PDB file of C-alpha atoms in Angstrom:
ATOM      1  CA  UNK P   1     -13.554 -26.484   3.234  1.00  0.00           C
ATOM      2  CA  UNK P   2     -13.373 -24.535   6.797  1.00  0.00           C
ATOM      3  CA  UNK P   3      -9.044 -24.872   5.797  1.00  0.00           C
ATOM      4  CA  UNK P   4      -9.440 -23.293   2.594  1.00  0.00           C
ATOM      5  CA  UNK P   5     -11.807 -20.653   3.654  1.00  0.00           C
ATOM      6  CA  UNK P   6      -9.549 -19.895   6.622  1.00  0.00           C
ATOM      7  CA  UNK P   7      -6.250 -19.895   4.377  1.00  0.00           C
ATOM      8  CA  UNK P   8      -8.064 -17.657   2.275  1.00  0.00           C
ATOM      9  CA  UNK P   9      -9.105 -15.053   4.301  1.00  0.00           C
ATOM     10  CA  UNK P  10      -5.597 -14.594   5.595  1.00  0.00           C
ATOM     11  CA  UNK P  11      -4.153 -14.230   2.415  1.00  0.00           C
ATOM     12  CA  UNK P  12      -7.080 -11.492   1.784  1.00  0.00           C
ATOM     13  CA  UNK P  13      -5.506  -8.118   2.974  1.00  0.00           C
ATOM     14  CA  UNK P  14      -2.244  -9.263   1.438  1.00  0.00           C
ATOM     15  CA  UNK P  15      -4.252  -9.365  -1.655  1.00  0.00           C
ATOM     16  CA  UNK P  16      -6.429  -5.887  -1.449  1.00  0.00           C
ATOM     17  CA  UNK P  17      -3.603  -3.872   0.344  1.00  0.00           C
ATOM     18  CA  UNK P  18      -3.643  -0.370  -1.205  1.00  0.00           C
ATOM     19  CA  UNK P  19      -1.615   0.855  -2.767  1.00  0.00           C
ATOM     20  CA  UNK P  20      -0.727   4.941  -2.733  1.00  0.00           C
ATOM     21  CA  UNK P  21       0.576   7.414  -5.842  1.00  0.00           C
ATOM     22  CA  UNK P  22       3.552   9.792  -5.617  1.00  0.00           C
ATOM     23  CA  UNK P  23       4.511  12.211  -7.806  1.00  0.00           C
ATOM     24  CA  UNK P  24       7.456  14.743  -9.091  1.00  0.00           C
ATOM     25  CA  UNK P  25       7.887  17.703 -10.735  1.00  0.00           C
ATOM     26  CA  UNK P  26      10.272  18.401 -13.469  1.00  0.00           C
ATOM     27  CA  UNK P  27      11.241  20.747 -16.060  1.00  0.00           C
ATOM     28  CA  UNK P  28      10.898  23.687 -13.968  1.00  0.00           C
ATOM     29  CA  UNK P  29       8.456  23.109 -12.640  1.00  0.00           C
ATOM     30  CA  UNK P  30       5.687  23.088 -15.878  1.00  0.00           C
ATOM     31  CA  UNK P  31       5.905  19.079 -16.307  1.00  0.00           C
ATOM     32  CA  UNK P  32       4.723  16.140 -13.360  1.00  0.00           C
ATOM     33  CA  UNK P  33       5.448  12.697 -13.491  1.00  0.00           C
ATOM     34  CA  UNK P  34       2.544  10.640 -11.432  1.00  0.00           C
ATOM     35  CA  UNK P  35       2.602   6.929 -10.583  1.00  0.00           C
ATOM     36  CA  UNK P  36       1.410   4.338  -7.991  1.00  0.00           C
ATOM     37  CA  UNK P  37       4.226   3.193  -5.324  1.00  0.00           C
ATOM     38  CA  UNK P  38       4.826   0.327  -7.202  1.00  0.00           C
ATOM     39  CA  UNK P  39       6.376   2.312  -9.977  1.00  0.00           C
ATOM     40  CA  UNK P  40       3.682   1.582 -12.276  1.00  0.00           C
ATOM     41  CA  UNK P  41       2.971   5.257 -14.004  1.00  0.00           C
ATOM     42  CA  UNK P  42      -0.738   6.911 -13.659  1.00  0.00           C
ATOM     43  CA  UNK P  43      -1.560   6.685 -17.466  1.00  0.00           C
ATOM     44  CA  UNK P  44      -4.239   8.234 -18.626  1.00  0.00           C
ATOM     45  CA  UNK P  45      -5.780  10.000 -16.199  1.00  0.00           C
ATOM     46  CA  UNK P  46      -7.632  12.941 -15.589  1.00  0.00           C
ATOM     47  CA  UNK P  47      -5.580  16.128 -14.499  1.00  0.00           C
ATOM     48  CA  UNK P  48      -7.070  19.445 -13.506  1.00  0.00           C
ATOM     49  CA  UNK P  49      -4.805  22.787 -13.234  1.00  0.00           C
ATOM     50  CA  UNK P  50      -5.687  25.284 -10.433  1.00  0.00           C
ATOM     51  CA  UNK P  51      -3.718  28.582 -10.671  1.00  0.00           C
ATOM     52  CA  UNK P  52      -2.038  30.848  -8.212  1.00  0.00           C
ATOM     53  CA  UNK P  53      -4.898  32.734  -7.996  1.00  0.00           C
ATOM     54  CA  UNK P  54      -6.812  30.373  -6.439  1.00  0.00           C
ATOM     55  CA  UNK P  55     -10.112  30.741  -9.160  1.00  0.00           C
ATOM     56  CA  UNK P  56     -13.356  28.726  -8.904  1.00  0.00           C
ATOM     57  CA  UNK P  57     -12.815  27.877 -12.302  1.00  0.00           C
ATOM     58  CA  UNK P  58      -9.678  25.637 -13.702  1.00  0.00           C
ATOM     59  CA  UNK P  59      -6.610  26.871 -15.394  1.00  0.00           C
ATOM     60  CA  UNK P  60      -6.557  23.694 -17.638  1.00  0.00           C
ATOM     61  CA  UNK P  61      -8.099  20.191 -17.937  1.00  0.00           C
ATOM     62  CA  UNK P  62      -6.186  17.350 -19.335  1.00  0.00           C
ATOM     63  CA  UNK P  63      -4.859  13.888 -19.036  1.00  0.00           C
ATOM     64  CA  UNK P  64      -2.243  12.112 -18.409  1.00  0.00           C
ATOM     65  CA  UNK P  65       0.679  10.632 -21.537  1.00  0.00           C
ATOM     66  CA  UNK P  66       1.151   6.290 -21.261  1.00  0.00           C
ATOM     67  CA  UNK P  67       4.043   7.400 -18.851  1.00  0.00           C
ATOM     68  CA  UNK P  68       1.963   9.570 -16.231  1.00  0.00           C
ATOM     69  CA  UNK P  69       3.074  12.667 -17.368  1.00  0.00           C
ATOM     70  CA  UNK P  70       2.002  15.787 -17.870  1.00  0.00           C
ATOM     71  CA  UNK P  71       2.785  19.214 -18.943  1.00  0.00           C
ATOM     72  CA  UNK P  72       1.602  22.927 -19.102  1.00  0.00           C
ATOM     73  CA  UNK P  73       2.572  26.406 -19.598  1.00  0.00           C
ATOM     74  CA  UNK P  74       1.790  28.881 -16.540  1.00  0.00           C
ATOM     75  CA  UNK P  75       1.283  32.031 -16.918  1.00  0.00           C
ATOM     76  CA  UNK P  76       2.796  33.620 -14.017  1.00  0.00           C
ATOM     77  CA  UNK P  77       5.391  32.364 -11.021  1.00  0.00           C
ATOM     78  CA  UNK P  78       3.898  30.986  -8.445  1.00  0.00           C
ATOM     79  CA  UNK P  79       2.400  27.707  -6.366  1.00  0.00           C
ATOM     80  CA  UNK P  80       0.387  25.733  -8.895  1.00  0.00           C
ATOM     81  CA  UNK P  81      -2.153  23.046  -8.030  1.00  0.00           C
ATOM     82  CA  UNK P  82      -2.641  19.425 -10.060  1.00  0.00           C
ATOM     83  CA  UNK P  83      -5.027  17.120  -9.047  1.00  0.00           C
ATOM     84  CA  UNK P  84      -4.593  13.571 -11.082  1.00  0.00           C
ATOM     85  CA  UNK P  85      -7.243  11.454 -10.502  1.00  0.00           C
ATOM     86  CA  UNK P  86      -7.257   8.034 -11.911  1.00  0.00           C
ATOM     87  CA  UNK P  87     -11.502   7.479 -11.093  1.00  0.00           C
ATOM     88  CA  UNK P  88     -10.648   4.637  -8.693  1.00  0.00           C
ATOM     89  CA  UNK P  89      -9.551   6.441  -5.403  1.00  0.00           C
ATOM     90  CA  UNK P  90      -6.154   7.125  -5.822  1.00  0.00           C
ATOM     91  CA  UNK P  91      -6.375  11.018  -6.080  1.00  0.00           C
ATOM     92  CA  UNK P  92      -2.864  12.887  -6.221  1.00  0.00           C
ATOM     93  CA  UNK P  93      -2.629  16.982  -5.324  1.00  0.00           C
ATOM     94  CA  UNK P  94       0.573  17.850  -6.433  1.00  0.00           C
ATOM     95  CA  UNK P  95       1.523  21.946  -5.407  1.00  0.00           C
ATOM     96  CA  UNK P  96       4.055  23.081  -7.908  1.00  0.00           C
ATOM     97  CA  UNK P  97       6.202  26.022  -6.938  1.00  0.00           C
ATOM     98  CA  UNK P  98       6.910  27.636 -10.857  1.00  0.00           C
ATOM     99  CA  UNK P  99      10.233  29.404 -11.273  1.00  0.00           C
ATOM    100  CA  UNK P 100      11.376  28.230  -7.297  1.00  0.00           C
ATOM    101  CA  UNK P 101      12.751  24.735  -8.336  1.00  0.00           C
ATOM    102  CA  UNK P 102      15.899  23.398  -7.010  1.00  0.00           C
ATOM    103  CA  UNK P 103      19.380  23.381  -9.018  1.00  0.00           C
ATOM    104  CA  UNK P 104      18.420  19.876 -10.505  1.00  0.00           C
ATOM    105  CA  UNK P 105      15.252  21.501 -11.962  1.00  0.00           C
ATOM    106  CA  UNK P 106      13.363  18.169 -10.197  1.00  0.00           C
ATOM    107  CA  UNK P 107      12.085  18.486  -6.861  1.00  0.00           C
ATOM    108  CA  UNK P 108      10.740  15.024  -5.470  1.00  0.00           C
ATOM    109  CA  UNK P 109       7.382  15.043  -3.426  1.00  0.00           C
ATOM    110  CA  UNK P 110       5.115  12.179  -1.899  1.00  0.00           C
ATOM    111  CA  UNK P 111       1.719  11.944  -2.524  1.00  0.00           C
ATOM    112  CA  UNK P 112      -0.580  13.035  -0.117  1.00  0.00           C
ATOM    113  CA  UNK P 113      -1.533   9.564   0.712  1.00  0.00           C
ATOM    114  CA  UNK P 114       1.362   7.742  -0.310  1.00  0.00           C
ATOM    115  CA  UNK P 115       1.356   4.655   1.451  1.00  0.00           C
ATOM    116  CA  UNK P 116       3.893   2.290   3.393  1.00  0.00           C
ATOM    117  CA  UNK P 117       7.227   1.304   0.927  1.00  0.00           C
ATOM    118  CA  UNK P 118       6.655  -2.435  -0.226  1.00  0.00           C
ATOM    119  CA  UNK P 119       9.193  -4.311   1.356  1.00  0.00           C
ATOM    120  CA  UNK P 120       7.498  -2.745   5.055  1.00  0.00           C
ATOM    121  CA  UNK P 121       4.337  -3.677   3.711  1.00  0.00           C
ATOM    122  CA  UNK P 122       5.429  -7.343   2.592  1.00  0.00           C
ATOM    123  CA  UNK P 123       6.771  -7.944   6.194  1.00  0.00           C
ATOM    124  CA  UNK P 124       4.071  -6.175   7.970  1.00  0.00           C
ATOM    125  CA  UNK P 125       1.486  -8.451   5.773  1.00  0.00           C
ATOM    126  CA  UNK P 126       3.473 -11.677   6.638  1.00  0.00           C
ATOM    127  CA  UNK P 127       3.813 -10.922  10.683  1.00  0.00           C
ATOM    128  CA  UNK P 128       0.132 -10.791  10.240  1.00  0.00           C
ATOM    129  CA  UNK P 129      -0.780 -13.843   9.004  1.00  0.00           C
ATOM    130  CA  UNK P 130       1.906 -15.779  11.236  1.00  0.00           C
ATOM    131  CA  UNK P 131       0.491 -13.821  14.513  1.00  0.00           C
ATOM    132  CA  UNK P 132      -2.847 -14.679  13.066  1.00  0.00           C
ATOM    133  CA  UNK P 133      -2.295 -18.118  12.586  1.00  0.00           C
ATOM    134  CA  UNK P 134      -0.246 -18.624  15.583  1.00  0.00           C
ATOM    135  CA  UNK P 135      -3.793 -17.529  17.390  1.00  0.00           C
ATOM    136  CA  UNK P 136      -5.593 -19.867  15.460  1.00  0.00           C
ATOM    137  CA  UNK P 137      -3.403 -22.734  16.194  1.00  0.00           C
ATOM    138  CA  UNK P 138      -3.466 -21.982  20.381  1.00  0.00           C
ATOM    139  CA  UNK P 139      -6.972 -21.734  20.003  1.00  0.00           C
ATOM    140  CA  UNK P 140      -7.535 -25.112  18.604  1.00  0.00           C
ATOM    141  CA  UNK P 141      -5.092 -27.047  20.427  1.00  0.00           C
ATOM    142  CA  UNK P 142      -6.804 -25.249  24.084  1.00  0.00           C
ATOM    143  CA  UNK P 143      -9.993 -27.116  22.763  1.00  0.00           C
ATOM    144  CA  UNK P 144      -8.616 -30.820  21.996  1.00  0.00           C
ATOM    145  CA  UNK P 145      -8.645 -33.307  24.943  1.00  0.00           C
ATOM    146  CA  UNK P 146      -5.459 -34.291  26.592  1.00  0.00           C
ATOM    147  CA  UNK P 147      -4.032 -37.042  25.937  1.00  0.00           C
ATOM    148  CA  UNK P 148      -4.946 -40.521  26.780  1.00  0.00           C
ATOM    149  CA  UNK P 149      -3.025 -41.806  30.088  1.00  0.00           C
ATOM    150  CA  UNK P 150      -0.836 -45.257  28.851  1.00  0.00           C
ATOM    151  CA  UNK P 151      -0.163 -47.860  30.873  1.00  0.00           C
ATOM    152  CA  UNK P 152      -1.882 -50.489  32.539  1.00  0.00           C
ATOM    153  CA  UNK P 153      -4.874 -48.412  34.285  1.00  0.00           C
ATOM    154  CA  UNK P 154      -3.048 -48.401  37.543  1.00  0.00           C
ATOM    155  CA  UNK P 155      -2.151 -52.064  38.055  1.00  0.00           C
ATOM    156  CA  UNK P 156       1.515 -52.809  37.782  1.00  0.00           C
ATOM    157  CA  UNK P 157       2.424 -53.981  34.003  1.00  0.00           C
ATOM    158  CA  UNK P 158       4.667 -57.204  33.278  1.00  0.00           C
ATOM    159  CA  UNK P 159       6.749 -54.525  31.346  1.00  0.00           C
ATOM    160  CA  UNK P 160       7.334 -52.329  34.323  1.00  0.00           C
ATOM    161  CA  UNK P 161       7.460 -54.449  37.026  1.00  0.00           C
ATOM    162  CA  UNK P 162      10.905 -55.255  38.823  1.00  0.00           C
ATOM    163  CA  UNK P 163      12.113 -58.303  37.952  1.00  0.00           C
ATOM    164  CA  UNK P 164      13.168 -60.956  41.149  1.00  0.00           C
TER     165      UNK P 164
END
């Protein structure tokens, strides 16, 4: 039981590593494509619009297409703000610059906590739970007794004895 519990809990932050969102805009700018860094898109979720003009009160509310998209019309040039929230932490701020895209018309951003690419993560979370049961292992075999001394208790032995 003590084996499966231990096995267990170092497979744990494998299991509940977090993971971040990213996001890019396209289409000039008016359009953002959200998703988590597994590629998986943020569908469905909740998106606020802050304008230029930095008011209390939002430009537009909306949500999120099955893809992670979403699109508006500005009203003016300028460095637009879209919070996508998915109501389970991951929280993206995306700051669109309208009519000051790149010649692609896409201009790739991270997230503002985008996390560690997967592969890193998958070796970092491996190294861990080696190192970690490397520790466990010294610290078992530094409690076991030595070995038992073999032979014949000090007396010479018929097997080891010189033969006349």
């Amino acid at each position: 039981m003590n084996r499966l519990v231990f096995i267990f809990t170092l497979f744990l932050p494998v299991l509940s590593m977090a993971h971040g969102v990213s996001y890019h805009a396209c289409r000039e700018g008016t359009a953002i494509e959200a998703a988590y860094d597994d590629g998986r898109p943020m569908a469905f979720c909740d998106v606020t619009v802050t304008s230029p003009a930095n008011s209390p009160d939002s430009y537009q509310n909306g949500e999120t297409d099955p893809h992670g998209r979403f699109a508006f019309v500005p009203d003016t040039n300028g460095l637009w703000k879209l919070t996508v929230d998915d109501g389970m932490g991951h929280v993206v701020t995306a700051d669109v610059l309208v009519g000051h895209m790149d010649a692609n018309g896409r201009h790739d951003q991270p997230g503002h906590d985008a996390r560690i690419p997967r592969p890193i993560a998958l070796v970092t979370g491996l190294s861990i739970i080696f190192g970690l049961f490397g520790i466990y292992s010294l610290a078992r075999c530094g409690k076991q007794q030595p070995p038992p001394k073999t032979g014949c208790g000090g007396e010479e032995c018929a097997c080891t004895s010189p033969k006349e």
